[in-house]
Coordinates of C-alpha atoms in Angstrom, one line a residue:
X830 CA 17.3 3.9 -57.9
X831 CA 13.5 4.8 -57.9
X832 CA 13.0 0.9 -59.7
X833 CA 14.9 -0.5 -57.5
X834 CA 13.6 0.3 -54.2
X835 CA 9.9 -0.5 -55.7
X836 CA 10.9 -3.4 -56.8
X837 CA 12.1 -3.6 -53.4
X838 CA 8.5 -3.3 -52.3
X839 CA 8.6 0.6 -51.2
X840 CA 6.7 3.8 -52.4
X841 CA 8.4 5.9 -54.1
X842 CA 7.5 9.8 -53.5
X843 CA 9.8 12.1 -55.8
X844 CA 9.9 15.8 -54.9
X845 CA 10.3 18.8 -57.2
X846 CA 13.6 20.8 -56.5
X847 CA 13.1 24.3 -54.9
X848 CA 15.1 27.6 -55.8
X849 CA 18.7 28.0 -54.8
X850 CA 20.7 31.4 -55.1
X851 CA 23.8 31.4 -53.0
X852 CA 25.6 32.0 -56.3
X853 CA 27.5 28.7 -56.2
X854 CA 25.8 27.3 -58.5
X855 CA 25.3 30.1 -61.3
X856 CA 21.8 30.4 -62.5
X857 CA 20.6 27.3 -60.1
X858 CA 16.9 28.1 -60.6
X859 CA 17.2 28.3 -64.8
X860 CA 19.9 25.5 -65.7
X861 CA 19.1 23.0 -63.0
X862 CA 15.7 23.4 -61.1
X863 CA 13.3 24.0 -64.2
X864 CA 15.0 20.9 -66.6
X865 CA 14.5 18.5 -63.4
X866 CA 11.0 20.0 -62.5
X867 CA 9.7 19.8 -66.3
X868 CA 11.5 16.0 -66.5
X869 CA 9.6 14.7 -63.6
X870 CA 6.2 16.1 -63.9
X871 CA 6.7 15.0 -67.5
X872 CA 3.5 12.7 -68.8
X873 CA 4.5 8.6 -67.8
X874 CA 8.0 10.3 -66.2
X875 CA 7.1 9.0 -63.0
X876 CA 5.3 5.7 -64.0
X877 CA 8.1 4.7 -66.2
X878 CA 10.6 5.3 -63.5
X879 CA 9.4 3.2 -60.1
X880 CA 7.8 6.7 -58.8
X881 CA 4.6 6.4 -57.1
X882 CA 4.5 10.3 -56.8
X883 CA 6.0 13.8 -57.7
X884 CA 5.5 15.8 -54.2
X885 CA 5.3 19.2 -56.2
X886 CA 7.1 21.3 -53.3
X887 CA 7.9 24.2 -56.2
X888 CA 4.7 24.8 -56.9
X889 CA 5.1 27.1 -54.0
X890 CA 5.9 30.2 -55.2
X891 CA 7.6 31.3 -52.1
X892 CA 9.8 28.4 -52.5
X893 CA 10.0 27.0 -56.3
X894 CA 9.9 30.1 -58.5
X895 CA 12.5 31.4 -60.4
X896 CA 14.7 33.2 -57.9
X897 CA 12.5 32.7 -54.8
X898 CA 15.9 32.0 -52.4
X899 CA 16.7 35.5 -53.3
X900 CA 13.3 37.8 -53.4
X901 CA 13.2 39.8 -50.7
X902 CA 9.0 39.4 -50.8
X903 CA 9.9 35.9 -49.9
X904 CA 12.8 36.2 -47.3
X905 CA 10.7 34.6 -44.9
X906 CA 10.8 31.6 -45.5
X907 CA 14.5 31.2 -46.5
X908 CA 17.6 31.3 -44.3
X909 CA 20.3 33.5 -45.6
X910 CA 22.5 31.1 -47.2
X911 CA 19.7 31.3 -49.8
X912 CA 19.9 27.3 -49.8
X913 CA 17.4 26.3 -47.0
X914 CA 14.4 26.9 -46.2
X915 CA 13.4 28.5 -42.9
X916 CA 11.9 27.1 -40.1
X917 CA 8.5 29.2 -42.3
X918 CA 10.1 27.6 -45.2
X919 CA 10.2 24.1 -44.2
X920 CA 6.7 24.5 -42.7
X921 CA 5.3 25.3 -45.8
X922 CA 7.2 22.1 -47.4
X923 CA 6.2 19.5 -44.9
X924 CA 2.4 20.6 -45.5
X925 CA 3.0 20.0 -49.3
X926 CA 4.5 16.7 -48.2
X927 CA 2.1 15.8 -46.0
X928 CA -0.5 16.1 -48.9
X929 CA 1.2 14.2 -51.2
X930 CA 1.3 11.1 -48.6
X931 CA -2.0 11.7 -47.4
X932 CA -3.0 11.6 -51.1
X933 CA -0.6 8.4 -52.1
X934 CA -2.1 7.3 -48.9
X935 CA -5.9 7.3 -50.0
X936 CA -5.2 5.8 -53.3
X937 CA -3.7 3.2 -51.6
X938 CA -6.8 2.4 -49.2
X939 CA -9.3 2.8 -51.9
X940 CA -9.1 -0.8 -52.7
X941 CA -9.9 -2.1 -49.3

């Protein structure tokens, strides 16, 4: 998908996934998150796979370490279905993001 929408002619930005512990999903954070995280920000993952890229969103502790949805230390910036952020949550996201484009952003300007 990533290939195909550069080839399409867009930027691709990838994100990292954030913890999860609403117990649908058993052990969210160890089987899925940390595989995908470590696969992504894997050397020439991105390059090799139409991603201009990886927004590292987990690298919020409040939001990407290993059982973050459920730590009460960090209940602020999760609702209570322990999926979503909170309005704190998705704050703290969208600055992340907003890096990340700013960044891709300058990289892209450099040459002009």
């Amino acid at each position: 998908y990533c290939l195909a929408r550069r080839a399409a002619g867009w930027r691709v930005i990838l994100c990292t996934l954030i913890s999860r512990s609403d117990g649908i999903l058993a052990d969210f954070d160890t089987v899925y998150q940390a595989p995908y995280n470590a696969i992504i920000k894997g050397a020439g993952w991105a390059a090799a796979n139409g991603v201009d890229l990886i927004c590292d969103i987990a690298a919020n502790v409040e939001l990407g370490s290993n059982g973050a949805s459920s730590n009460p230390t960090y209940s602020a910036w999760w609702s209570g279905d322990h999926i979503h952020p909170s309005t704190t949550g998705y704050t703290l996201a969208a600055v992340t993001y907003k890096a990340a484009i700013d960044s891709l952003i300058a990289t892209r300007m450099a040459g002009f």
